[in-house]
CSV table of C-alpha atoms in Angstrom, one decimal:
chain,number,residue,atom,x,y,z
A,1409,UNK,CA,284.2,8.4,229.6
A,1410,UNK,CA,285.2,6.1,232.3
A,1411,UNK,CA,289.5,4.8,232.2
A,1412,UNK,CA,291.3,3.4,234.9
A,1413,UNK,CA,294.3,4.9,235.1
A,1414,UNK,CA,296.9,4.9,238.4
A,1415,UNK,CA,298.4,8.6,238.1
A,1416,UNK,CA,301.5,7.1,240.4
A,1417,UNK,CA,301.7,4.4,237.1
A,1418,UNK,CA,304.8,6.3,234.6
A,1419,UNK,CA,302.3,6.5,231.8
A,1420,UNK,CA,303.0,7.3,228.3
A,1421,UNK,CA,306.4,8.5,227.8
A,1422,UNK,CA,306.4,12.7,226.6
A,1423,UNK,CA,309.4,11.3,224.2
A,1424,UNK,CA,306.5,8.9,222.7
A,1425,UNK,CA,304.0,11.8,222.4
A,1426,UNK,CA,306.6,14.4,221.0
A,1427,UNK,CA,307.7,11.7,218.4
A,1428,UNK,CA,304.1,10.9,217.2
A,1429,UNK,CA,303.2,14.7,217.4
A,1430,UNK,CA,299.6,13.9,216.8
A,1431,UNK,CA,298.3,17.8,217.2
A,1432,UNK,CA,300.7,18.7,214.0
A,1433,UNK,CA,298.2,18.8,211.8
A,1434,UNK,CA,295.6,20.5,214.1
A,1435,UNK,CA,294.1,23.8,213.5
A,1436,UNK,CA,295.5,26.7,215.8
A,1437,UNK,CA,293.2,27.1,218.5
A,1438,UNK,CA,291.2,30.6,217.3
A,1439,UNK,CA,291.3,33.4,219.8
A,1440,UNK,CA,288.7,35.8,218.6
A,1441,UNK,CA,286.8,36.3,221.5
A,1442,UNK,CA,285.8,38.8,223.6
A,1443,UNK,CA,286.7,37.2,227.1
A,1444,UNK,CA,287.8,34.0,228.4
A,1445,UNK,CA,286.7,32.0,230.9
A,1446,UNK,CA,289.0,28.9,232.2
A,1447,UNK,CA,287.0,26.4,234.2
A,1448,UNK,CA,289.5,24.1,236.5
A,1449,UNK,CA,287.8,21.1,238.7
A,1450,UNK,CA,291.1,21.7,241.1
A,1451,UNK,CA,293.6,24.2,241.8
A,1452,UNK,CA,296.5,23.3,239.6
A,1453,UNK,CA,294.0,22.0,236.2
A,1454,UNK,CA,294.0,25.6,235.3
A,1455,UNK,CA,297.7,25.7,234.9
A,1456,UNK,CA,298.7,22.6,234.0
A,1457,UNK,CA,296.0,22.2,230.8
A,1458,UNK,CA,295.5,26.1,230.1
A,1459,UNK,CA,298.3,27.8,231.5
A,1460,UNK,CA,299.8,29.1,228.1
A,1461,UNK,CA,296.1,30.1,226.9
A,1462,UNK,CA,296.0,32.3,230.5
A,1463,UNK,CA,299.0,34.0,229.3
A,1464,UNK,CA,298.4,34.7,226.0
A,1465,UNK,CA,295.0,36.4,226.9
A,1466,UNK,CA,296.7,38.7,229.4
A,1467,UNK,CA,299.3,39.7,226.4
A,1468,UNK,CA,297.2,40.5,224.2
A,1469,UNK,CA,294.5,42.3,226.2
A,1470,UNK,CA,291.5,39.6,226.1
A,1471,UNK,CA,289.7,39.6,229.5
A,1472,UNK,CA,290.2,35.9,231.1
A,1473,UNK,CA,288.4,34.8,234.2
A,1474,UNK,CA,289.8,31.4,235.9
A,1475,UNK,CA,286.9,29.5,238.2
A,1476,UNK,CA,288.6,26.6,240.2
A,1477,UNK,CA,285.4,24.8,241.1
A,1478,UNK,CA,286.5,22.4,244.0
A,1479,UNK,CA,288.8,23.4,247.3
A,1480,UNK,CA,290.9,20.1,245.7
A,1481,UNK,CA,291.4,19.1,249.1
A,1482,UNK,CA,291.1,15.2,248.6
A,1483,UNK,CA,293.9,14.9,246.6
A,1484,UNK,CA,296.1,13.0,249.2
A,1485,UNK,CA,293.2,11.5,251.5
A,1486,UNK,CA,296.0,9.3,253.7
A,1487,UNK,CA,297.6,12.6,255.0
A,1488,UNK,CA,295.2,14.1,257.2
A,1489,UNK,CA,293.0,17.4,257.3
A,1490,UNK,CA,291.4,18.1,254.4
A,1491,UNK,CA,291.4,21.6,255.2
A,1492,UNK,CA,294.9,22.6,255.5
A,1493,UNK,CA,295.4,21.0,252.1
A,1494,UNK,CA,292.5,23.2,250.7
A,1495,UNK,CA,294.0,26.6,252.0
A,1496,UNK,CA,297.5,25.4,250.7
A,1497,UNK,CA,296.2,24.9,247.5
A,1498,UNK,CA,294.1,28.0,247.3
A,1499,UNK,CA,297.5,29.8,247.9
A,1500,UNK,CA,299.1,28.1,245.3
A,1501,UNK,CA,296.6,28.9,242.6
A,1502,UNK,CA,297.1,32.4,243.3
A,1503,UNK,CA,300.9,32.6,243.0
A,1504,UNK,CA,300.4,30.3,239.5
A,1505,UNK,CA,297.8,32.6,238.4
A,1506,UNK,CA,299.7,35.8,239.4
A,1507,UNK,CA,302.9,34.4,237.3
A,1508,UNK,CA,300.8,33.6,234.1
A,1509,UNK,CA,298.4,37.1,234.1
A,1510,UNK,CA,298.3,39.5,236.7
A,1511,UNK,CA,294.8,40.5,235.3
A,1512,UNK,CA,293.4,37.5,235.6
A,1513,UNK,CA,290.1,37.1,237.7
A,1514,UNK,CA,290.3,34.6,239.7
A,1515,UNK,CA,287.0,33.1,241.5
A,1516,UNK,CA,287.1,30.4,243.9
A,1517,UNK,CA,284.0,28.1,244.3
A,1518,UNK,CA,284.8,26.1,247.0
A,1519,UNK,CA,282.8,22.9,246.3
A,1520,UNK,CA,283.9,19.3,248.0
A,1521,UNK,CA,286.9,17.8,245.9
A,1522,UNK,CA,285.8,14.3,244.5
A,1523,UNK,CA,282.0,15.5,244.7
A,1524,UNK,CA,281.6,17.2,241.2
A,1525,UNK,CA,278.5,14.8,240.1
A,1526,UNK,CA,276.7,14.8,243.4
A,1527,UNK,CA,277.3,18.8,243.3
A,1528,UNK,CA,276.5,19.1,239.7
A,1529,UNK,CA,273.4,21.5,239.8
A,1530,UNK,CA,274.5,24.1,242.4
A,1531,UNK,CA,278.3,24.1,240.2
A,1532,UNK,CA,276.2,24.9,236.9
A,1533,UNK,CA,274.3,27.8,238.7
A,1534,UNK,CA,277.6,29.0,239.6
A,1535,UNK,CA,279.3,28.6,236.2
A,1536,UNK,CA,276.4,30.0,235.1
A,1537,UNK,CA,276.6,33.2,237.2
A,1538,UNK,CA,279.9,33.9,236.1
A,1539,UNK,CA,279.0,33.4,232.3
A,1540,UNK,CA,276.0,35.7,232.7
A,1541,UNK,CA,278.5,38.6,233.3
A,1542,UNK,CA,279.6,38.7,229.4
A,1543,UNK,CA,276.1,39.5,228.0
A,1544,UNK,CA,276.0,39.8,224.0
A,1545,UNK,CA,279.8,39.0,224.2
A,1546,UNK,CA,281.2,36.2,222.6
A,1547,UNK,CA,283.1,33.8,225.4
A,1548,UNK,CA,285.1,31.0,224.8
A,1549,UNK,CA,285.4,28.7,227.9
A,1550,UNK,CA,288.0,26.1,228.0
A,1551,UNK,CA,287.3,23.6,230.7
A,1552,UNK,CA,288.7,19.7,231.7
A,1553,UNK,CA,288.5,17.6,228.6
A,1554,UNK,CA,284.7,15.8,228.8
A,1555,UNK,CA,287.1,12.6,228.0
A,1556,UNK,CA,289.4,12.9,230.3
A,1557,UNK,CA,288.9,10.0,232.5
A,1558,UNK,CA,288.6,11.3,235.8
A,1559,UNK,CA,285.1,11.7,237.2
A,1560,UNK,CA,285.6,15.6,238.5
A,1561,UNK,CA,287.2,16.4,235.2
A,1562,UNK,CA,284.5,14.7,233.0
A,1563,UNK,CA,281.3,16.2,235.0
A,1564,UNK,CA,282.9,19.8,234.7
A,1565,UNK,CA,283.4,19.6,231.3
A,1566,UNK,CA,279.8,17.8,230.6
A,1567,UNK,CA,278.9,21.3,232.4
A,1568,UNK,CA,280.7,23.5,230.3
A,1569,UNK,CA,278.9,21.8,227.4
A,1570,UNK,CA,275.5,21.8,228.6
A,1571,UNK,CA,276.4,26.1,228.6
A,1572,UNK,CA,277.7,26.2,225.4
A,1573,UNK,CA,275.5,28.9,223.6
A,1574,UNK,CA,275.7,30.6,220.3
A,1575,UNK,CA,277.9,33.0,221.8
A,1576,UNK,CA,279.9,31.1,224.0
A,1577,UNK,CA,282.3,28.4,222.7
A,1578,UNK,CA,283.2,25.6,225.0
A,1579,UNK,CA,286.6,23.6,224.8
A,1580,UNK,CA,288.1,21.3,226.6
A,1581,UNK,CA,291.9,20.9,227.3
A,1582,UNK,CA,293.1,16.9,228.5
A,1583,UNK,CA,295.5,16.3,231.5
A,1584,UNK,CA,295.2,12.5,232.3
A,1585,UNK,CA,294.8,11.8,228.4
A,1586,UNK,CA,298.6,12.1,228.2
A,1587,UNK,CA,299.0,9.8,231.0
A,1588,UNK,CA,297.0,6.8,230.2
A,1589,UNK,CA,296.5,6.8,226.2
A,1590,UNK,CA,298.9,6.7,223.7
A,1591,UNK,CA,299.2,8.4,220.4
A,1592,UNK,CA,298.5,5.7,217.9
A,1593,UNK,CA,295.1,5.6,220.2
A,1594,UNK,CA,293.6,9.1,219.9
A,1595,UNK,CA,291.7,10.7,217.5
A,1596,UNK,CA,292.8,14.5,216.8
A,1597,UNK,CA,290.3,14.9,214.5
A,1598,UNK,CA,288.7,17.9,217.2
A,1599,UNK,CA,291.6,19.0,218.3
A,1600,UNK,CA,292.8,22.6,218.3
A,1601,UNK,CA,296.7,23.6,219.0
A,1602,UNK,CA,297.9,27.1,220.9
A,1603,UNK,CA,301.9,27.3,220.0
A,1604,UNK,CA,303.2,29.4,223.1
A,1605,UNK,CA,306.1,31.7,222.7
A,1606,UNK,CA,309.5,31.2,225.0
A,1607,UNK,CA,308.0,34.0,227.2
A,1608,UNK,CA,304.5,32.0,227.8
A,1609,UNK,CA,306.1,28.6,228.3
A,1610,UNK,CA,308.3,30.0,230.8
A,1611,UNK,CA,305.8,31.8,232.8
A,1612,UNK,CA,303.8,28.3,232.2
A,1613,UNK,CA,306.4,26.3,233.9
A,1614,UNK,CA,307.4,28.6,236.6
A,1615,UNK,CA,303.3,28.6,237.4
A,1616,UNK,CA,303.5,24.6,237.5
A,1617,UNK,CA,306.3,24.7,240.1
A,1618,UNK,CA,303.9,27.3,242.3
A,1619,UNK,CA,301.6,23.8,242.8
A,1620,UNK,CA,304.3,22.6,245.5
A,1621,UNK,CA,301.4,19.9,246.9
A,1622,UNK,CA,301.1,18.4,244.0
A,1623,UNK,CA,304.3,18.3,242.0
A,1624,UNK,CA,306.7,17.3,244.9
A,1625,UNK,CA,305.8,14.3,247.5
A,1626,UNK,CA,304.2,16.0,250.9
A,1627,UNK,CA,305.3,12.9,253.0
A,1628,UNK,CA,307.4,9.3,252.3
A,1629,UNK,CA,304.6,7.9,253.7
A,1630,UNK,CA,302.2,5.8,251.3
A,1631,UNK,CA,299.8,8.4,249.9
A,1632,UNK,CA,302.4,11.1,250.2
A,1633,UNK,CA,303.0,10.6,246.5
A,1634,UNK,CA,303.1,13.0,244.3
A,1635,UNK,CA,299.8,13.6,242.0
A,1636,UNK,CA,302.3,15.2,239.2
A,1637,UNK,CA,305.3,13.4,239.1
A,1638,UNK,CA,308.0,14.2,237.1
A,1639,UNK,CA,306.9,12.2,234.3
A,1640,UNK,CA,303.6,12.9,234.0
A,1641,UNK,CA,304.8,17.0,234.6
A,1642,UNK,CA,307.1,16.6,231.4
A,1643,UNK,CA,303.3,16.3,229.3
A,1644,UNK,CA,302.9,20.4,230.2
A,1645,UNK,CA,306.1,22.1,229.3
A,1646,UNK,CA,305.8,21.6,225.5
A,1647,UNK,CA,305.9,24.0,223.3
A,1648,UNK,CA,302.0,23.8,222.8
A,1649,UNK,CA,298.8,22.9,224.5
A,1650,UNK,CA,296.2,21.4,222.7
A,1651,UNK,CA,292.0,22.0,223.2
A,1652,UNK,CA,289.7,19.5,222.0
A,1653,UNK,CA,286.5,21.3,220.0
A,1654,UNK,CA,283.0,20.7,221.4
A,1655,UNK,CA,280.6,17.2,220.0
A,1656,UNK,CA,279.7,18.6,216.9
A,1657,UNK,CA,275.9,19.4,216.8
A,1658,UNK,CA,273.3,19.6,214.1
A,1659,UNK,CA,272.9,23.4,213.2
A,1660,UNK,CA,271.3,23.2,209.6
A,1661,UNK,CA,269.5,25.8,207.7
A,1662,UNK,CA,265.7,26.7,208.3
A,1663,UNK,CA,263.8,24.6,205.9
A,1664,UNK,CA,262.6,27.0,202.8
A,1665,UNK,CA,259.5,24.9,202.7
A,1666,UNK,CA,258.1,26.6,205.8
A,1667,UNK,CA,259.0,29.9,204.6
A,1668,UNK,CA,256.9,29.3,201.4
A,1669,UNK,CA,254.1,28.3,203.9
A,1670,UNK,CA,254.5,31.6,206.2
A,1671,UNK,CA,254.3,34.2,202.9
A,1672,UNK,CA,251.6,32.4,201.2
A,1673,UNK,CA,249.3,32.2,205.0
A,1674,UNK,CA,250.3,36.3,205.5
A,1675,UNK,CA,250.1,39.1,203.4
A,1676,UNK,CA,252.1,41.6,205.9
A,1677,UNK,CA,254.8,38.8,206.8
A,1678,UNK,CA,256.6,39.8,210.5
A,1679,UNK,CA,254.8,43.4,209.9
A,1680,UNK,CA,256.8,45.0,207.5
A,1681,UNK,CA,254.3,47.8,206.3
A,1682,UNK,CA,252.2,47.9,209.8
A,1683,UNK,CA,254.8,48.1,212.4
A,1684,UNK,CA,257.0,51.4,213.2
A,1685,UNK,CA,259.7,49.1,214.4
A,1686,UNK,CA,260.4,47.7,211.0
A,1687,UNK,CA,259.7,51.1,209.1
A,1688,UNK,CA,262.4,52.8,211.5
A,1689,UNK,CA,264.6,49.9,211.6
A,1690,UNK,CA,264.7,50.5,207.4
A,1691,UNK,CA,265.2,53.7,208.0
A,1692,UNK,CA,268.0,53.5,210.1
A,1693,UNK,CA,269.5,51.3,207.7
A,1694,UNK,CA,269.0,53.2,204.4
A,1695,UNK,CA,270.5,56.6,206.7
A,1696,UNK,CA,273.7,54.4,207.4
A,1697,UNK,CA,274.2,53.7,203.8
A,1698,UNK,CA,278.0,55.6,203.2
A,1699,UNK,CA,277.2,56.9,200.0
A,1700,UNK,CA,274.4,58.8,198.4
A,1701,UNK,CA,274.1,56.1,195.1
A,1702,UNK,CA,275.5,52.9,194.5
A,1703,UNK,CA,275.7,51.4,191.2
A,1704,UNK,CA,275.2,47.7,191.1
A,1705,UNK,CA,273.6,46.7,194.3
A,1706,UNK,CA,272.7,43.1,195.9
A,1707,UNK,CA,270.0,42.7,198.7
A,1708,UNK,CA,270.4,38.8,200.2
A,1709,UNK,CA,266.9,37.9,201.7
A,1710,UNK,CA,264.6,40.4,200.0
A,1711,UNK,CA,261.3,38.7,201.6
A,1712,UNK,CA,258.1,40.7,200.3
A,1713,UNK,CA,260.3,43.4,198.9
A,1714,UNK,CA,259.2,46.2,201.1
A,1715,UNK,CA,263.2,47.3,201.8
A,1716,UNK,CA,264.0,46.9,198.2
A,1717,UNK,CA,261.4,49.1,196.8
A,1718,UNK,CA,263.3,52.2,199.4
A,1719,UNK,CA,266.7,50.8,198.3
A,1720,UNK,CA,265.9,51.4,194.6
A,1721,UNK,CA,266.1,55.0,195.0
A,1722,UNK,CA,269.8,54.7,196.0
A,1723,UNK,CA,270.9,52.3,193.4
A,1724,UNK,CA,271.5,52.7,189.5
A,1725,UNK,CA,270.8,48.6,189.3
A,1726,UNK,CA,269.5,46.8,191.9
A,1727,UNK,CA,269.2,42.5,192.1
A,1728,UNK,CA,266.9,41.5,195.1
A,1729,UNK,CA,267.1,37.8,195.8
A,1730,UNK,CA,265.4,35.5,198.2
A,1731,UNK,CA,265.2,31.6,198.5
A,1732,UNK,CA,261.1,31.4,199.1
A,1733,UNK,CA,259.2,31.4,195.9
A,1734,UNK,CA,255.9,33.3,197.1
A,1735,UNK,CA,258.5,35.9,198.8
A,1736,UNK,CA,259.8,36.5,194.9
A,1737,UNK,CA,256.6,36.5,193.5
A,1738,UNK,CA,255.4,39.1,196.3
A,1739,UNK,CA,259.1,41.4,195.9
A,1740,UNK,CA,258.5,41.3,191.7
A,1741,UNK,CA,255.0,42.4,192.4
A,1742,UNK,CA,255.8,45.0,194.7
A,1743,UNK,CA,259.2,46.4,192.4
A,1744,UNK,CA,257.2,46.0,188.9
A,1745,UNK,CA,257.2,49.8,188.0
A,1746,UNK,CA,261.0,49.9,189.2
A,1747,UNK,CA,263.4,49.6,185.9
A,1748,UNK,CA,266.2,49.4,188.0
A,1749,UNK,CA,265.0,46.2,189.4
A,1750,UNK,CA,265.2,42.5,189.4
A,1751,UNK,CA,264.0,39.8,191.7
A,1752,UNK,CA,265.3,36.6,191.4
A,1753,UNK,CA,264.9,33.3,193.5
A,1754,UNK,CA,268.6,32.1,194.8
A,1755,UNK,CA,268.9,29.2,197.4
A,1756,UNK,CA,271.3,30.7,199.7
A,1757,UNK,CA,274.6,30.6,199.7
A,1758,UNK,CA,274.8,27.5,197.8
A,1759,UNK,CA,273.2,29.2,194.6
A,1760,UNK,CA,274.9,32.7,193.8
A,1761,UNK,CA,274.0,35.2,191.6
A,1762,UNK,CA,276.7,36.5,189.2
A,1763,UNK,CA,278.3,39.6,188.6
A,1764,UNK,CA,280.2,41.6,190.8
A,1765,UNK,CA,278.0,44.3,193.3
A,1766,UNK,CA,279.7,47.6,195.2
A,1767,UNK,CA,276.2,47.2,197.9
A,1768,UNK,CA,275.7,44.0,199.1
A,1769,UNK,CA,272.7,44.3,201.9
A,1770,UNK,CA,272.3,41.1,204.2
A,1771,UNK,CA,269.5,41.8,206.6
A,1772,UNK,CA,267.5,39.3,208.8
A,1773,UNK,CA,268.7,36.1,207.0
A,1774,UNK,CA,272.3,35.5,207.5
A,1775,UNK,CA,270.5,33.6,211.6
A,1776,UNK,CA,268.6,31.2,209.2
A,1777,UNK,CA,271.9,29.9,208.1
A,1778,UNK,CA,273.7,26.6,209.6
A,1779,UNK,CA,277.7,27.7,210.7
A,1780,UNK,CA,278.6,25.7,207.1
A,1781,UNK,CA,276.5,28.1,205.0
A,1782,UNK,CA,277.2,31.1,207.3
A,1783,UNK,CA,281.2,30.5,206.6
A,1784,UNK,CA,280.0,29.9,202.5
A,1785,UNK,CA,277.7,33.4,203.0
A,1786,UNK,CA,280.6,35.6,204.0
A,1787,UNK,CA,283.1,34.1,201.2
A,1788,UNK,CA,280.8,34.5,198.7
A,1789,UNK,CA,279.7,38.0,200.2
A,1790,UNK,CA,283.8,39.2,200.0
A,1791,UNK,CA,284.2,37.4,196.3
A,1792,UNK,CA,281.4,39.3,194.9
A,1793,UNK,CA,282.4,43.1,195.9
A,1794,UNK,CA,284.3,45.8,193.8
A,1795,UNK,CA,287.2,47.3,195.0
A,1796,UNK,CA,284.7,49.8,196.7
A,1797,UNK,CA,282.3,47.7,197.9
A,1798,UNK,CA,280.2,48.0,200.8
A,1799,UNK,CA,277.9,45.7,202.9
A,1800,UNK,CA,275.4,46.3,205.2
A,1801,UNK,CA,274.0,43.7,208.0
A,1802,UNK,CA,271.3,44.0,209.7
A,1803,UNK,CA,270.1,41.4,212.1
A,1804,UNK,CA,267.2,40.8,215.2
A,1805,UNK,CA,269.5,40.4,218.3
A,1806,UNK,CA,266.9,38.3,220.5
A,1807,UNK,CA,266.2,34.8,220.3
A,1808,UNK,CA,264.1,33.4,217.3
A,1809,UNK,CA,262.6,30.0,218.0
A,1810,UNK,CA,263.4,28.2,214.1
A,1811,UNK,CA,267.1,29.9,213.9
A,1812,UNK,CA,270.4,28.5,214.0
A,1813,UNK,CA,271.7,31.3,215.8
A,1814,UNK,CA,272.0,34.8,217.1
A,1815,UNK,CA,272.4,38.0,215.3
A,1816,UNK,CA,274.9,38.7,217.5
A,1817,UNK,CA,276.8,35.8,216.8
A,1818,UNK,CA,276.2,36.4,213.1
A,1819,UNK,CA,277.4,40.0,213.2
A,1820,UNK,CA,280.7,38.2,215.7
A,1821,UNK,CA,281.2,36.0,212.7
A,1822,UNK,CA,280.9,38.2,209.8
A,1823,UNK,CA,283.3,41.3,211.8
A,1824,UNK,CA,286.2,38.6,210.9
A,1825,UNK,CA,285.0,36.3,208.6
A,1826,UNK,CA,284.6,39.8,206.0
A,1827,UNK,CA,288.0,40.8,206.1
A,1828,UNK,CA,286.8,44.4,205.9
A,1829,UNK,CA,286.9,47.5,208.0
A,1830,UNK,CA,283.7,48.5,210.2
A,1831,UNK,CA,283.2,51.8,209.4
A,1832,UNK,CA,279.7,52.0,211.3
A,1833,UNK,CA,278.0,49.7,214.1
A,1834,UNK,CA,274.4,50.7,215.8
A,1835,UNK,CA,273.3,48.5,218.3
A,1836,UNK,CA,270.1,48.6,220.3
A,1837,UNK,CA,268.0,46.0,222.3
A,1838,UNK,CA,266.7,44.4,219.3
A,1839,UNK,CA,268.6,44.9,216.8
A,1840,UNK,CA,272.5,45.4,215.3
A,1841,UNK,CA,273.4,46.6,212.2
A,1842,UNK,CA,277.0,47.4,211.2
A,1843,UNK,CA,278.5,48.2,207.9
A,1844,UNK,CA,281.9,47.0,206.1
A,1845,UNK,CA,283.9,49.0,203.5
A,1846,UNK,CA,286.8,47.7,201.2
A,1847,UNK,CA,288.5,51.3,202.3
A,1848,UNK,CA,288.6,52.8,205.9
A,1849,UNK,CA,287.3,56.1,206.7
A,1850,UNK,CA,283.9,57.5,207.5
A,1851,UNK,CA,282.1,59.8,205.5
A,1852,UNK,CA,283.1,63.3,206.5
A,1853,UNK,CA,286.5,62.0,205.7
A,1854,UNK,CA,286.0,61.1,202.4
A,1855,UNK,CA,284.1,64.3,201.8
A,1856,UNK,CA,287.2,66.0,203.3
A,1857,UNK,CA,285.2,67.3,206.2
A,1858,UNK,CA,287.7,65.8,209.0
């Protein structure tokens, strides 16, 4: 998004944006991840657009990494040596970062200011480097606004969006929005609000002040200007900051249709009954099970039937479901001898089976699932359990070529979505499985062992 925009102009008026309010109604921005990462095209973008979320993650304990991508020498070219401005600045970014979390990392690339396009590939081999260091961890990176309407801002935050990933959410927080548009203008639809406390706004505002070369004039000569005058300072020492959510993207649920097709064309579908890795797998699932019997039990995504037939033996009443047809057909064949029980075909979540069930097992079909039916799964997972219910998920943690998503992301999701306490987590290279209780407390506690 290209706007021309003069930052030495007044702009729009804070009064005019605190009146209008237009992130009032926005969601609170969600901090439920396992690190942070805050991307800044110059030293001072960091603070200005992200400050408040630095501090909160140092408060409460979440891991944040700031990358300033450029040396942000350019900022006054009228002045003189480049690199005296870029050392300056470098200096600066550390006393802001120091005020706002003394645990922050802090990494400086040291790219050409004004040269984020032409740098583009060697930046997002960077980026990516410093990404890579939160494997299986669930990241949200908060970058310059994609919209921002200054070129460095809007490449970096086309970046951050190209490495958006099932596990890493991308944001973008605006800084020359609040200059050049105007409230009645902006569509808030995507946007997401952190409300900072006295002690994070204060920090935030002392941290603004540490960005001398930009917020005061370095000469009464023309081009001495300010960058952040007064004015246009005023848009950072609200009481909140405000993220704009990623383009939304298609994820929709696998078809059924070629899950019909993949159990009719095999008779051992992903080799349930021929491969150790699935008969071990099972068994490491039916071992986690808390208790010896359950009473009514739920398996979501029974396939062929092969884990319900071993899950009958621990269940007075057992309902298997699966969306596929020939996956019904082929579970009802298998469990026909089994009085305890009953296959039925359910298009998950949207159809639900009722009752209410104290086992509910989810296990390699909750990554099938677009984030809409994944957010329906889990409600409808916590409406349908007793006051002692349990659920098991089990989920393959590499990539699968026809899935939404990751089973680590699933697992991410469900650990808050659920609303339960994880009593039990294994994790290996290929798979996770964790289990949820109603109840804390692990089994040699309830058997009064500890």
């Amino acid at each position: 998004m290209s706007v021309a925009f003069d930052h030495r102009d007044p702009g729009t008026l804070e009064q005019t944006w605190a009146d209008a309010a237009p992130w009032r109604s926005a969601p609170p921005l969600r901090l439920d991840a396992d690190a942070v990462v805050v991307l800044a095209a110059h030293p001072d973008d960091e603070t200005l657009g992200a400050g408040g979320l630095v501090a909160r993650c140092h408060a409460v304990g979440i891991p944040v990494t700031v990358v300033v991508v450029t040396d942000g020498g350019a900022s006054h070219p009228l002045l003189g040596d480049e690199r005296d401005l870029a050392r300056e600045r470098r200096r600066e970014a550390v006393d802001a970062i120091a005020d706002l979390a003394p645990s922050a990392a802090l990494v400086f690339l040291g790219f050409d200011d004004g040269r984020v396009d032409e740098q583009r590939a060697d930046i997002t081999r960077r980026v990516a480097a410093v990404l890579s260091e939160f494997p299986d961890r669930a990241v949200l990176v908060a970058a310059p606004w994609w919209g921002d309407g200054h070129r460095d801002h809007r490449v970096l935050g086309e970046i951050a969006l190209e490495l958006g990933a099932p596990m890493v959410e991308v944001v973008g927080y605006p800084i020359w929005l609040w200059h050049w548009a105007t409230p009645d203008a902006v569509d808030a639809s995507g946007w997401r609000v952190l409300h900072l406390t006295d002690a994070e706004r204060t920090a935030k505002t002392g941290a603004i002040a540490r960005h001398r070369t930009q917020v005061e004039p370095l000469s009464p000569l023309p081009g001495g200007e300010a960058i952040v005058h007064d004015g246009m300072r005023a848009h950072f020492l609200r009481d909140e900051e405000v993220y704009i959510g990623a383009p939304l993207t298609e994820e929709t649920s696998a078809d059924i249709a070629a899950f019909d097709d993949f159990f009719r064309r095999h008779d051992d579908p992903w080799g349930f009954e021929s491969r150790w890795y699935e008969a071990r797998k099972r068994a490491v699932l039916r071992a986690s099970l808390p208790r010896a019997s359950f009473v009514t039990a739920l398996e979501l995504g029974c396939a062929n039937g092969v884990l319900t037939a071993e899950l009958a033996g621990r269940c007075d009443d057992l309902l298997a479901v699966d969306a596929s047809e020939p996956a019904v057909r082929a579970a009802a064949e298998r469990t026909r001898d089994l009085e305890n029980v009953r296959v039925e075909q359910f298009l998950l979540p949207g159809a639900w089976p009722h009752g209410r069930f104290d086992l509910v097992v989810v296990s390699e079909l909750a990554y099938y699932l677009g984030a809409d039916d994944r957010d329906l799964l889990a409600r409808r997972i916590r409406a349908s359990l007793t006051d002692d219910g349990v659920v098991v998920a089990c989920h393959w943690r590499r990539r699968i070529g026809d899935a939404a998503t990751t089973g680590d992301r699933v697992h991410h999701e469900l650990s808050r979505s659920l609303g339960l306490h994880r009593t039990a987590r294994h994790e290996e290279a290929d798979f996770v499985l964790e289990v949820f209780a109603t109840a804390p407390g692990s089994v040699a506690e309830r058997e009064g062992l500890a």
